[in-house]
Amino acid sequence: MNDSSTARPTAITDAGGRPGLELRGPGGCVRMTLLGAHVQSWIHPEHGEVLFMSADASYAERAASRGGIPLVFPWFGAHAERKDAPAHGFARIQPFEVAAQGDGPSVTLRLSDTEDTRALWPHAFLAELTVSVAETLAITLAVTNTGDAAFDFEEALHSYFVVGDVHRATVHGLEGVPHVESASAPQESPPDPSEPIGFCAETDRIYQGVPDRIELRARELDRRIELGTRGARSAIVWNPWIAKAAAMSQLQGDEWQQFVCVESANCRENRVSLEPGATHSMELTLRVSSQ
Ligand code: BG6
């Protein structure tokens, strides 16, 4: 197993000098940082870079860099009550530690509650993110309630995919699935729910009760990305379009045209309830092929 294309994870630093790991397997090379257990890059042997990272991404010590696969936990979006709490939870700005490393291209990173996390969210937990590179890229987020009272949480693997040209990208598999649109300037006429999702305006939709297979097609790149999930009942489809992109941090000029986020999640009415001692797992497997 230990040839040059399949090896134990190696230590790296990211563009900001922050510690991380590189995993090489038959499905390519994955780079991630320990801050937020953030997968920043996946270079597929035939298709090249699969994940979008902004050229303007910040790699400051505690920055959630825009792009890759940020980890959203334990709340999605803005905190329900606290304006000072970070958007999409605190996990993406917390340093994870290495919990386990295999002989092959697989690693588990872990985060548990600290004084800082309890000040924002008063619960005892263990969050473990396992990343494995085989022919596919597989990511599992397992959350355990290590305290003595039940809690609810939200979670998402907030994947930013390179699509070349968002106008030529479509999402398949969510036809007929109920959704809520929260874009401030969505497309004027509501989309036909029986059609695959296309992009012609700001799109920020939460789909609930989703199937375990969704596909993103990027015609500009002659690429399909299959998202297979287990334990994910929500999906978010997001592109900020022109006006929102212009007002956002860590996004350059026309970069909004280059990506689509398809997020695998459990949020809002599908948030997870965990009893003391219980563990919930959400798995995402990504496969890339030609159209
Ligand atoms: C998406 C949300 O998940 O993340 C959007 O649905 C949000 O509303 C986007 O704008 C980016 O969030 P952030 O905090 O990374 O800028």
PDB file of C-alpha atoms and ligand atoms in Angstrom:
ATOM      1  CA  MET A   1       0.000   0.000   0.000  1.00  0.00           C
ATOM      2  CA  ASN A   2       2.837   2.413   0.779  1.00  0.00           C
ATOM      3  CA  ASP A   3       3.838   3.432  -2.746  1.00  0.00           C
ATOM      4  CA  SER A   4       4.176   7.041  -3.881  1.00  0.00           C
ATOM      5  CA  SER A   5       0.451   7.354  -4.685  1.00  0.00           C
ATOM      6  CA  THR A   6      -0.808   5.859  -1.405  1.00  0.00           C
ATOM      7  CA  ALA A   7       0.928   6.752   1.807  1.00  0.00           C
ATOM      8  CA  ARG A   8       0.469   7.800   5.399  1.00  0.00           C
ATOM      9  CA  PRO A   9      -0.596  11.428   5.832  1.00  0.00           C
ATOM     10  CA  THR A  10       2.324  13.852   5.841  1.00  0.00           C
ATOM     11  CA  ALA A  11       2.630  17.093   7.800  1.00  0.00           C
ATOM     12  CA  ILE A  12       2.328  20.306   5.774  1.00  0.00           C
ATOM     13  CA  THR A  13       1.611  23.974   6.382  1.00  0.00           C
ATOM     14  CA  ASP A  14      -1.017  25.918   4.459  1.00  0.00           C
ATOM     15  CA  ALA A  15      -0.661  29.274   2.678  1.00  0.00           C
ATOM     16  CA  GLY A  16      -0.735  31.005   6.066  1.00  0.00           C
ATOM     17  CA  GLY A  17       1.839  28.698   7.659  1.00  0.00           C
ATOM     18  CA  ARG A  18      -0.842  26.946   9.710  1.00  0.00           C
ATOM     19  CA  PRO A  19      -0.244  23.241  10.398  1.00  0.00           C
ATOM     20  CA  GLY A  20      -2.047  20.658   8.337  1.00  0.00           C
ATOM     21  CA  LEU A  21      -1.859  17.285   6.627  1.00  0.00           C
ATOM     22  CA  GLU A  22      -1.581  15.997   3.094  1.00  0.00           C
ATOM     23  CA  LEU A  23      -3.195  12.697   2.122  1.00  0.00           C
ATOM     24  CA  ARG A  24      -2.349  10.931  -1.148  1.00  0.00           C
ATOM     25  CA  GLY A  25      -4.413   8.042  -2.453  1.00  0.00           C
ATOM     26  CA  PRO A  26      -5.662   6.633  -5.753  1.00  0.00           C
ATOM     27  CA  GLY A  27      -8.294   9.406  -5.837  1.00  0.00           C
ATOM     28  CA  GLY A  28      -5.668  12.138  -5.671  1.00  0.00           C
ATOM     29  CA  CYS A  29      -4.092  14.506  -3.200  1.00  0.00           C
ATOM     30  CA  VAL A  30      -6.026  16.163  -0.353  1.00  0.00           C
ATOM     31  CA  ARG A  31      -4.639  18.990   1.767  1.00  0.00           C
ATOM     32  CA  MET A  32      -6.246  20.045   5.002  1.00  0.00           C
ATOM     33  CA  THR A  33      -5.477  22.292   7.933  1.00  0.00           C
ATOM     34  CA  LEU A  34      -5.928  21.418  11.603  1.00  0.00           C
ATOM     35  CA  LEU A  35      -7.746  24.716  12.157  1.00  0.00           C
ATOM     36  CA  GLY A  36     -11.359  23.728  11.695  1.00  0.00           C
ATOM     37  CA  ALA A  37     -10.395  20.307  10.235  1.00  0.00           C
ATOM     38  CA  HIS A  38     -10.704  22.216   6.987  1.00  0.00           C
ATOM     39  CA  VAL A  39     -10.176  20.351   3.698  1.00  0.00           C
ATOM     40  CA  GLN A  40      -8.731  23.069   1.456  1.00  0.00           C
ATOM     41  CA  SER A  41      -7.806  21.226  -1.719  1.00  0.00           C
ATOM     42  CA  TRP A  42      -8.478  17.986  -3.547  1.00  0.00           C
ATOM     43  CA  ILE A  43      -6.460  17.483  -6.695  1.00  0.00           C
ATOM     44  CA  HIS A  44      -7.967  14.605  -8.633  1.00  0.00           C
ATOM     45  CA  PRO A  45      -5.520  12.691 -10.874  1.00  0.00           C
ATOM     46  CA  GLU A  46      -7.657  13.155 -14.016  1.00  0.00           C
ATOM     47  CA  HIS A  47      -9.794  16.200 -13.296  1.00  0.00           C
ATOM     48  CA  GLY A  48      -7.457  18.482 -11.348  1.00  0.00           C
ATOM     49  CA  GLU A  49      -8.642  20.715  -8.501  1.00  0.00           C
ATOM     50  CA  VAL A  50     -12.171  19.815  -7.389  1.00  0.00           C
ATOM     51  CA  LEU A  51     -12.574  22.360  -4.574  1.00  0.00           C
ATOM     52  CA  PHE A  52     -12.750  26.123  -4.959  1.00  0.00           C
ATOM     53  CA  MET A  53     -10.571  28.315  -2.705  1.00  0.00           C
ATOM     54  CA  SER A  54     -10.732  32.054  -3.129  1.00  0.00           C
ATOM     55  CA  ALA A  55      -7.559  33.827  -4.212  1.00  0.00           C
ATOM     56  CA  ASP A  56      -8.524  36.339  -1.515  1.00  0.00           C
ATOM     57  CA  ALA A  57      -8.935  33.727   1.246  1.00  0.00           C
ATOM     58  CA  SER A  58      -7.511  34.754   4.593  1.00  0.00           C
ATOM     59  CA  TYR A  59      -5.098  32.370   6.301  1.00  0.00           C
ATOM     60  CA  ALA A  60      -4.815  34.394   9.486  1.00  0.00           C
ATOM     61  CA  GLU A  61      -4.349  32.414  12.692  1.00  0.00           C
ATOM     62  CA  ARG A  62      -8.059  31.961  13.499  1.00  0.00           C
ATOM     63  CA  ALA A  63      -9.617  32.788  10.094  1.00  0.00           C
ATOM     64  CA  ALA A  64     -12.227  30.560   8.457  1.00  0.00           C
ATOM     65  CA  SER A  65     -10.704  30.619   4.957  1.00  0.00           C
ATOM     66  CA  ARG A  66     -13.278  30.960   2.157  1.00  0.00           C
ATOM     67  CA  GLY A  67     -13.454  27.796   0.066  1.00  0.00           C
ATOM     68  CA  GLY A  68     -12.668  24.098   0.378  1.00  0.00           C
ATOM     69  CA  ILE A  69     -14.934  22.213   2.789  1.00  0.00           C
ATOM     70  CA  PRO A  70     -15.460  24.262   5.956  1.00  0.00           C
ATOM     71  CA  LEU A  71     -17.018  22.378   8.825  1.00  0.00           C
ATOM     72  CA  VAL A  72     -20.204  23.946  10.186  1.00  0.00           C
ATOM     73  CA  PHE A  73     -20.977  22.986  13.806  1.00  0.00           C
ATOM     74  CA  PRO A  74     -22.867  23.294  16.188  1.00  0.00           C
ATOM     75  CA  TRP A  75     -25.195  25.834  14.556  1.00  0.00           C
ATOM     76  CA  PHE A  76     -25.875  26.692  10.926  1.00  0.00           C
ATOM     77  CA  GLY A  77     -25.863  30.343   9.794  1.00  0.00           C
ATOM     78  CA  ALA A  78     -26.288  33.061  12.369  1.00  0.00           C
ATOM     79  CA  HIS A  79     -26.667  32.068  16.035  1.00  0.00           C
ATOM     80  CA  ALA A  80     -30.359  32.156  16.993  1.00  0.00           C
ATOM     81  CA  GLU A  81     -29.877  34.562  19.931  1.00  0.00           C
ATOM     82  CA  ARG A  82     -26.318  35.854  20.103  1.00  0.00           C
ATOM     83  CA  LYS A  83     -25.160  38.444  17.599  1.00  0.00           C
ATOM     84  CA  ASP A  84     -21.542  38.138  18.824  1.00  0.00           C
ATOM     85  CA  ALA A  85     -21.383  34.381  18.102  1.00  0.00           C
ATOM     86  CA  PRO A  86     -19.550  33.336  14.921  1.00  0.00           C
ATOM     87  CA  ALA A  87     -21.631  32.467  11.829  1.00  0.00           C
ATOM     88  CA  HIS A  88     -21.856  28.716  11.112  1.00  0.00           C
ATOM     89  CA  GLY A  89     -20.696  27.788  14.606  1.00  0.00           C
ATOM     90  CA  PHE A  90     -17.266  27.763  16.188  1.00  0.00           C
ATOM     91  CA  ALA A  91     -15.792  24.510  14.826  1.00  0.00           C
ATOM     92  CA  ARG A  92     -14.288  26.128  11.744  1.00  0.00           C
ATOM     93  CA  ILE A  93     -12.213  28.488  13.888  1.00  0.00           C
ATOM     94  CA  GLN A  94     -11.073  25.975  16.502  1.00  0.00           C
ATOM     95  CA  PRO A  95      -7.816  24.010  16.311  1.00  0.00           C
ATOM     96  CA  PHE A  96      -8.436  20.269  15.982  1.00  0.00           C
ATOM     97  CA  GLU A  97      -5.922  17.644  17.045  1.00  0.00           C
ATOM     98  CA  VAL A  98      -4.946  14.424  15.308  1.00  0.00           C
ATOM     99  CA  ALA A  99      -6.816  11.541  16.945  1.00  0.00           C
ATOM    100  CA  ALA A 100      -5.803   8.673  14.666  1.00  0.00           C
ATOM    101  CA  GLN A 101      -3.763   8.125  11.555  1.00  0.00           C
ATOM    102  CA  GLY A 102      -3.840   4.996   9.436  1.00  0.00           C
ATOM    103  CA  ASP A 103      -1.070   3.369   7.392  1.00  0.00           C
ATOM    104  CA  GLY A 104      -2.894   4.612   4.315  1.00  0.00           C
ATOM    105  CA  PRO A 105      -4.321   8.000   3.336  1.00  0.00           C
ATOM    106  CA  SER A 106      -6.764   8.398   6.192  1.00  0.00           C
ATOM    107  CA  VAL A 107      -6.838  10.598   9.271  1.00  0.00           C
ATOM    108  CA  THR A 108      -9.227  11.431  12.115  1.00  0.00           C
ATOM    109  CA  LEU A 109      -9.123  14.885  13.689  1.00  0.00           C
ATOM    110  CA  ARG A 110     -10.926  15.692  16.913  1.00  0.00           C
ATOM    111  CA  LEU A 111     -12.309  18.653  18.812  1.00  0.00           C
ATOM    112  CA  SER A 112     -13.862  18.575  22.252  1.00  0.00           C
ATOM    113  CA  ASP A 113     -15.392  21.280  24.392  1.00  0.00           C
ATOM    114  CA  THR A 114     -13.179  23.881  26.060  1.00  0.00           C
ATOM    115  CA  GLU A 115     -13.859  26.908  28.213  1.00  0.00           C
ATOM    116  CA  ASP A 116     -14.134  28.956  24.963  1.00  0.00           C
ATOM    117  CA  THR A 117     -16.657  26.635  23.325  1.00  0.00           C
ATOM    118  CA  ARG A 118     -18.713  26.302  26.515  1.00  0.00           C
ATOM    119  CA  ALA A 119     -18.937  30.111  26.731  1.00  0.00           C
ATOM    120  CA  LEU A 120     -20.688  30.024  23.333  1.00  0.00           C
ATOM    121  CA  TRP A 121     -22.471  26.675  23.619  1.00  0.00           C
ATOM    122  CA  PRO A 122     -22.785  25.107  27.091  1.00  0.00           C
ATOM    123  CA  HIS A 123     -22.389  21.443  26.179  1.00  0.00           C
ATOM    124  CA  ALA A 124     -19.793  18.693  26.521  1.00  0.00           C
ATOM    125  CA  PHE A 125     -19.061  17.076  23.162  1.00  0.00           C
ATOM    126  CA  LEU A 126     -16.539  15.282  21.008  1.00  0.00           C
ATOM    127  CA  ALA A 127     -16.519  16.019  17.255  1.00  0.00           C
ATOM    128  CA  GLU A 128     -14.387  13.732  15.092  1.00  0.00           C
ATOM    129  CA  LEU A 129     -13.805  14.298  11.400  1.00  0.00           C
ATOM    130  CA  THR A 130     -12.359  11.387   9.427  1.00  0.00           C
ATOM    131  CA  VAL A 131     -11.015  12.000   5.925  1.00  0.00           C
ATOM    132  CA  SER A 132     -10.000   9.110   3.643  1.00  0.00           C
ATOM    133  CA  VAL A 133      -8.789   9.182   0.074  1.00  0.00           C
ATOM    134  CA  ALA A 134      -9.522   6.057  -1.950  1.00  0.00           C
ATOM    135  CA  GLU A 135     -10.949   6.258  -5.493  1.00  0.00           C
ATOM    136  CA  THR A 136     -13.329   8.664  -3.775  1.00  0.00           C
ATOM    137  CA  LEU A 137     -12.903  11.284  -1.066  1.00  0.00           C
ATOM    138  CA  ALA A 138     -14.829  10.172   2.024  1.00  0.00           C
ATOM    139  CA  ILE A 139     -15.510  12.462   4.986  1.00  0.00           C
ATOM    140  CA  THR A 140     -17.330  11.422   8.155  1.00  0.00           C
ATOM    141  CA  LEU A 141     -18.310  13.774  10.952  1.00  0.00           C
ATOM    142  CA  ALA A 142     -19.147  11.930  14.181  1.00  0.00           C
ATOM    143  CA  VAL A 143     -20.492  13.946  17.105  1.00  0.00           C
ATOM    144  CA  THR A 144     -20.757  12.418  20.583  1.00  0.00           C
ATOM    145  CA  ASN A 145     -22.559  13.851  23.579  1.00  0.00           C
ATOM    146  CA  THR A 146     -19.969  13.446  26.372  1.00  0.00           C
ATOM    147  CA  GLY A 147     -22.058  15.310  28.944  1.00  0.00           C
ATOM    148  CA  ASP A 148     -24.981  14.310  31.139  1.00  0.00           C
ATOM    149  CA  ALA A 149     -27.769  16.285  29.451  1.00  0.00           C
ATOM    150  CA  ALA A 150     -29.276  15.968  25.971  1.00  0.00           C
ATOM    151  CA  PHE A 151     -28.496  18.662  23.371  1.00  0.00           C
ATOM    152  CA  ASP A 152     -29.464  19.651  19.829  1.00  0.00           C
ATOM    153  CA  PHE A 153     -26.988  20.715  17.177  1.00  0.00           C
ATOM    154  CA  GLU A 154     -26.754  21.605  13.494  1.00  0.00           C
ATOM    155  CA  GLU A 155     -23.931  20.574  11.159  1.00  0.00           C
ATOM    156  CA  ALA A 156     -22.797  20.914   7.555  1.00  0.00           C
ATOM    157  CA  LEU A 157     -19.919  19.996   5.285  1.00  0.00           C
ATOM    158  CA  HIS A 158     -19.945  23.286   3.399  1.00  0.00           C
ATOM    159  CA  SER A 159     -18.349  22.102   0.139  1.00  0.00           C
ATOM    160  CA  TYR A 160     -17.274  24.725  -2.404  1.00  0.00           C
ATOM    161  CA  PHE A 161     -16.914  23.039  -5.815  1.00  0.00           C
ATOM    162  CA  VAL A 162     -15.071  24.467  -8.807  1.00  0.00           C
ATOM    163  CA  VAL A 163     -17.538  24.609 -11.744  1.00  0.00           C
ATOM    164  CA  GLY A 164     -15.686  26.815 -14.251  1.00  0.00           C
ATOM    165  CA  ASP A 165     -18.811  28.796 -15.094  1.00  0.00           C
ATOM    166  CA  VAL A 166     -21.796  28.831 -12.718  1.00  0.00           C
ATOM    167  CA  HIS A 167     -24.136  29.614 -15.638  1.00  0.00           C
ATOM    168  CA  ARG A 168     -23.295  26.157 -17.029  1.00  0.00           C
ATOM    169  CA  ALA A 169     -23.673  24.242 -13.746  1.00  0.00           C
ATOM    170  CA  THR A 170     -26.698  22.217 -12.623  1.00  0.00           C
ATOM    171  CA  VAL A 171     -27.625  20.223  -9.524  1.00  0.00           C
ATOM    172  CA  HIS A 172     -29.539  16.974  -9.994  1.00  0.00           C
ATOM    173  CA  GLY A 173     -31.399  14.846  -7.476  1.00  0.00           C
ATOM    174  CA  LEU A 174     -33.292  17.557  -5.582  1.00  0.00           C
ATOM    175  CA  GLU A 175     -36.205  17.687  -8.020  1.00  0.00           C
ATOM    176  CA  GLY A 176     -39.458  17.730  -6.047  1.00  0.00           C
ATOM    177  CA  VAL A 177     -37.675  18.094  -2.673  1.00  0.00           C
ATOM    178  CA  PRO A 178     -39.148  20.900  -0.518  1.00  0.00           C
ATOM    179  CA  HIS A 179     -36.917  23.895   0.070  1.00  0.00           C
ATOM    180  CA  VAL A 180     -36.781  27.343   1.626  1.00  0.00           C
ATOM    181  CA  GLU A 181     -35.078  30.142  -0.325  1.00  0.00           C
ATOM    182  CA  SER A 182     -33.325  32.758   1.784  1.00  0.00           C
ATOM    183  CA  ALA A 183     -31.462  34.726  -0.914  1.00  0.00           C
ATOM    184  CA  SER A 184     -32.068  38.458  -0.628  1.00  0.00           C
ATOM    185  CA  ALA A 185     -32.257  38.821  -4.435  1.00  0.00           C
ATOM    186  CA  PRO A 186     -33.403  35.435  -5.752  1.00  0.00           C
ATOM    187  CA  GLN A 187     -34.467  34.757  -9.345  1.00  0.00           C
ATOM    188  CA  GLU A 188     -37.672  36.634 -10.207  1.00  0.00           C
ATOM    189  CA  SER A 189     -39.858  33.674 -11.166  1.00  0.00           C
ATOM    190  CA  PRO A 190     -39.670  30.714  -8.769  1.00  0.00           C
ATOM    191  CA  PRO A 191     -37.781  27.713 -10.174  1.00  0.00           C
ATOM    192  CA  ASP A 192     -39.691  24.769 -11.643  1.00  0.00           C
ATOM    193  CA  PRO A 193     -39.394  22.196  -8.787  1.00  0.00           C
ATOM    194  CA  SER A 194     -39.472  19.299 -11.263  1.00  0.00           C
ATOM    195  CA  GLU A 195     -36.343  20.513 -13.083  1.00  0.00           C
ATOM    196  CA  PRO A 196     -32.665  20.187 -12.073  1.00  0.00           C
ATOM    197  CA  ILE A 197     -31.387  23.341 -10.382  1.00  0.00           C
ATOM    198  CA  GLY A 198     -29.752  25.920 -12.627  1.00  0.00           C
ATOM    199  CA  PHE A 199     -28.222  29.282 -11.680  1.00  0.00           C
ATOM    200  CA  CYS A 200     -29.308  32.699 -12.951  1.00  0.00           C
ATOM    201  CA  ALA A 201     -29.429  34.754  -9.703  1.00  0.00           C
ATOM    202  CA  GLU A 202     -28.433  34.621  -6.039  1.00  0.00           C
ATOM    203  CA  THR A 203     -29.345  31.171  -4.743  1.00  0.00           C
ATOM    204  CA  ASP A 204     -29.421  30.236  -1.059  1.00  0.00           C
ATOM    205  CA  ARG A 205     -31.756  27.293  -0.532  1.00  0.00           C
ATOM    206  CA  ILE A 206     -32.106  24.772   2.232  1.00  0.00           C
ATOM    207  CA  TYR A 207     -33.595  21.494   0.999  1.00  0.00           C
ATOM    208  CA  GLN A 208     -35.040  19.141   3.621  1.00  0.00           C
ATOM    209  CA  GLY A 209     -35.573  15.389   3.497  1.00  0.00           C
ATOM    210  CA  VAL A 210     -32.972  14.997   0.750  1.00  0.00           C
ATOM    211  CA  PRO A 211     -32.035  11.753  -1.032  1.00  0.00           C
ATOM    212  CA  ASP A 212     -28.648  10.152  -0.341  1.00  0.00           C
ATOM    213  CA  ARG A 213     -27.318  10.894  -3.809  1.00  0.00           C
ATOM    214  CA  ILE A 214     -27.062  14.338  -5.411  1.00  0.00           C
ATOM    215  CA  GLU A 215     -25.065  15.254  -8.484  1.00  0.00           C
ATOM    216  CA  LEU A 216     -23.411  18.502  -9.479  1.00  0.00           C
ATOM    217  CA  ARG A 217     -22.680  18.831 -13.193  1.00  0.00           C
ATOM    218  CA  ALA A 218     -20.197  21.396 -14.474  1.00  0.00           C
ATOM    219  CA  ARG A 219     -20.569  21.453 -18.257  1.00  0.00           C
ATOM    220  CA  GLU A 220     -17.796  24.032 -18.626  1.00  0.00           C
ATOM    221  CA  LEU A 221     -15.346  21.495 -17.178  1.00  0.00           C
ATOM    222  CA  ASP A 222     -16.951  18.338 -18.587  1.00  0.00           C
ATOM    223  CA  ARG A 223     -17.256  17.217 -14.959  1.00  0.00           C
ATOM    224  CA  ARG A 224     -19.746  15.461 -12.712  1.00  0.00           C
ATOM    225  CA  ILE A 225     -19.415  15.342  -8.952  1.00  0.00           C
ATOM    226  CA  GLU A 226     -21.510  12.746  -7.197  1.00  0.00           C
ATOM    227  CA  LEU A 227     -22.291  13.451  -3.539  1.00  0.00           C
ATOM    228  CA  GLY A 228     -23.272  10.281  -1.692  1.00  0.00           C
ATOM    229  CA  THR A 229     -24.389  10.785   1.887  1.00  0.00           C
ATOM    230  CA  ARG A 230     -25.483   8.822   4.939  1.00  0.00           C
ATOM    231  CA  GLY A 231     -27.092  10.531   7.893  1.00  0.00           C
ATOM    232  CA  ALA A 232     -27.562  13.899   6.132  1.00  0.00           C
ATOM    233  CA  ARG A 233     -31.199  14.989   5.845  1.00  0.00           C
ATOM    234  CA  SER A 234     -30.567  18.553   4.612  1.00  0.00           C
ATOM    235  CA  ALA A 235     -28.708  20.036   1.653  1.00  0.00           C
ATOM    236  CA  ILE A 236     -27.898  23.681   0.985  1.00  0.00           C
ATOM    237  CA  VAL A 237     -27.360  24.984  -2.531  1.00  0.00           C
ATOM    238  CA  TRP A 238     -25.624  28.343  -2.549  1.00  0.00           C
ATOM    239  CA  ASN A 239     -24.120  30.872  -4.931  1.00  0.00           C
ATOM    240  CA  PRO A 240     -23.968  34.558  -3.892  1.00  0.00           C
ATOM    241  CA  TRP A 241     -24.176  35.983  -7.443  1.00  0.00           C
ATOM    242  CA  ILE A 242     -22.978  39.511  -8.256  1.00  0.00           C
ATOM    243  CA  ALA A 243     -24.281  41.884  -5.572  1.00  0.00           C
ATOM    244  CA  LYS A 244     -23.828  39.634  -2.541  1.00  0.00           C
ATOM    245  CA  ALA A 245     -20.379  38.538  -3.768  1.00  0.00           C
ATOM    246  CA  ALA A 246     -19.312  42.177  -4.044  1.00  0.00           C
ATOM    247  CA  ALA A 247     -20.263  42.724  -0.402  1.00  0.00           C
ATOM    248  CA  MET A 248     -18.588  39.562   0.903  1.00  0.00           C
ATOM    249  CA  SER A 249     -15.200  39.145   2.512  1.00  0.00           C
ATOM    250  CA  GLN A 250     -12.570  36.812   1.043  1.00  0.00           C
ATOM    251  CA  LEU A 251     -13.981  36.742  -2.490  1.00  0.00           C
ATOM    252  CA  GLN A 252     -12.303  38.352  -5.469  1.00  0.00           C
ATOM    253  CA  GLY A 253     -13.975  40.120  -8.444  1.00  0.00           C
ATOM    254  CA  ASP A 254     -15.704  37.540 -10.614  1.00  0.00           C
ATOM    255  CA  GLU A 255     -14.860  34.503  -8.472  1.00  0.00           C
ATOM    256  CA  TRP A 256     -18.570  33.976  -7.708  1.00  0.00           C
ATOM    257  CA  GLN A 257     -18.871  32.600 -11.246  1.00  0.00           C
ATOM    258  CA  GLN A 258     -16.367  29.856 -10.571  1.00  0.00           C
ATOM    259  CA  PHE A 259     -18.051  27.879  -7.780  1.00  0.00           C
ATOM    260  CA  VAL A 260     -21.234  26.352  -6.458  1.00  0.00           C
ATOM    261  CA  CYS A 261     -21.673  25.212  -2.860  1.00  0.00           C
ATOM    262  CA  VAL A 262     -23.634  22.006  -2.355  1.00  0.00           C
ATOM    263  CA  GLU A 263     -23.610  21.402   1.383  1.00  0.00           C
ATOM    264  CA  SER A 264     -24.425  18.130   3.120  1.00  0.00           C
ATOM    265  CA  ALA A 265     -26.123  18.930   6.400  1.00  0.00           C
ATOM    266  CA  ASN A 266     -28.582  18.455   9.212  1.00  0.00           C
ATOM    267  CA  CYS A 267     -30.103  21.799  10.050  1.00  0.00           C
ATOM    268  CA  ARG A 268     -33.280  23.692  11.007  1.00  0.00           C
ATOM    269  CA  GLU A 269     -36.107  21.144  11.441  1.00  0.00           C
ATOM    270  CA  ASN A 270     -33.573  18.377  10.781  1.00  0.00           C
ATOM    271  CA  ARG A 271     -31.141  19.437  13.498  1.00  0.00           C
ATOM    272  CA  VAL A 272     -29.841  16.454  15.482  1.00  0.00           C
ATOM    273  CA  SER A 273     -30.861  15.650  19.075  1.00  0.00           C
ATOM    274  CA  LEU A 274     -28.293  13.672  21.057  1.00  0.00           C
ATOM    275  CA  GLU A 275     -28.836  11.937  24.383  1.00  0.00           C
ATOM    276  CA  PRO A 276     -25.894  11.644  26.823  1.00  0.00           C
ATOM    277  CA  GLY A 277     -23.420   9.067  25.520  1.00  0.00           C
ATOM    278  CA  ALA A 278     -24.980   8.935  22.044  1.00  0.00           C
ATOM    279  CA  THR A 279     -23.105   9.510  18.763  1.00  0.00           C
ATOM    280  CA  HIS A 280     -24.455  10.769  15.459  1.00  0.00           C
ATOM    281  CA  SER A 281     -22.531  10.290  12.209  1.00  0.00           C
ATOM    282  CA  MET A 282     -22.902  12.064   8.892  1.00  0.00           C
ATOM    283  CA  GLU A 283     -20.928  10.709   5.937  1.00  0.00           C
ATOM    284  CA  LEU A 284     -20.136  12.303   2.601  1.00  0.00           C
ATOM    285  CA  THR A 285     -18.487  10.469  -0.277  1.00  0.00           C
ATOM    286  CA  LEU A 286     -17.418  12.475  -3.325  1.00  0.00           C
ATOM    287  CA  ARG A 287     -16.767  10.897  -6.715  1.00  0.00           C
ATOM    288  CA  VAL A 288     -15.665  12.822  -9.794  1.00  0.00           C
ATOM    289  CA  SER A 289     -16.116  11.718 -13.401  1.00  0.00           C
ATOM    290  CA  SER A 290     -16.581  13.115 -16.885  1.00  0.00           C
ATOM    291  CA  GLN A 291     -20.083  14.128 -18.007  1.00  0.00           C
TER     292      GLN A 291
HETATM  293  C1  BG6 B   1     -24.192  29.275   3.215  1.00  0.00           C
HETATM  294  C2  BG6 B   1     -25.366  30.092   3.653  1.00  0.00           C
HETATM  295  O1  BG6 B   1     -24.248  28.042   3.846  1.00  0.00           O
HETATM  296  O2  BG6 B   1     -22.986  29.915   3.610  1.00  0.00           O
HETATM  297  C3  BG6 B   1     -25.251  31.491   3.095  1.00  0.00           C
HETATM  298  O3  BG6 B   1     -26.557  29.447   3.241  1.00  0.00           O
HETATM  299  C4  BG6 B   1     -23.933  32.108   3.510  1.00  0.00           C
HETATM  300  O4  BG6 B   1     -26.344  32.271   3.554  1.00  0.00           O
HETATM  301  C5  BG6 B   1     -22.808  31.200   3.060  1.00  0.00           C
HETATM  302  O5  BG6 B   1     -23.811  33.386   2.919  1.00  0.00           O
HETATM  303  C6  BG6 B   1     -21.411  31.694   3.419  1.00  0.00           C
HETATM  304  O6  BG6 B   1     -21.295  31.889   4.784  1.00  0.00           O
HETATM  305  P1  BG6 B   1     -19.948  32.425   5.397  1.00  0.00           P
HETATM  306  O7  BG6 B   1     -20.222  32.622   6.862  1.00  0.00           O
HETATM  307  O8  BG6 B   1     -18.901  31.374   5.160  1.00  0.00           O
HETATM  308  O9  BG6 B   1     -19.627  33.699   4.665  1.00  0.00           O
END
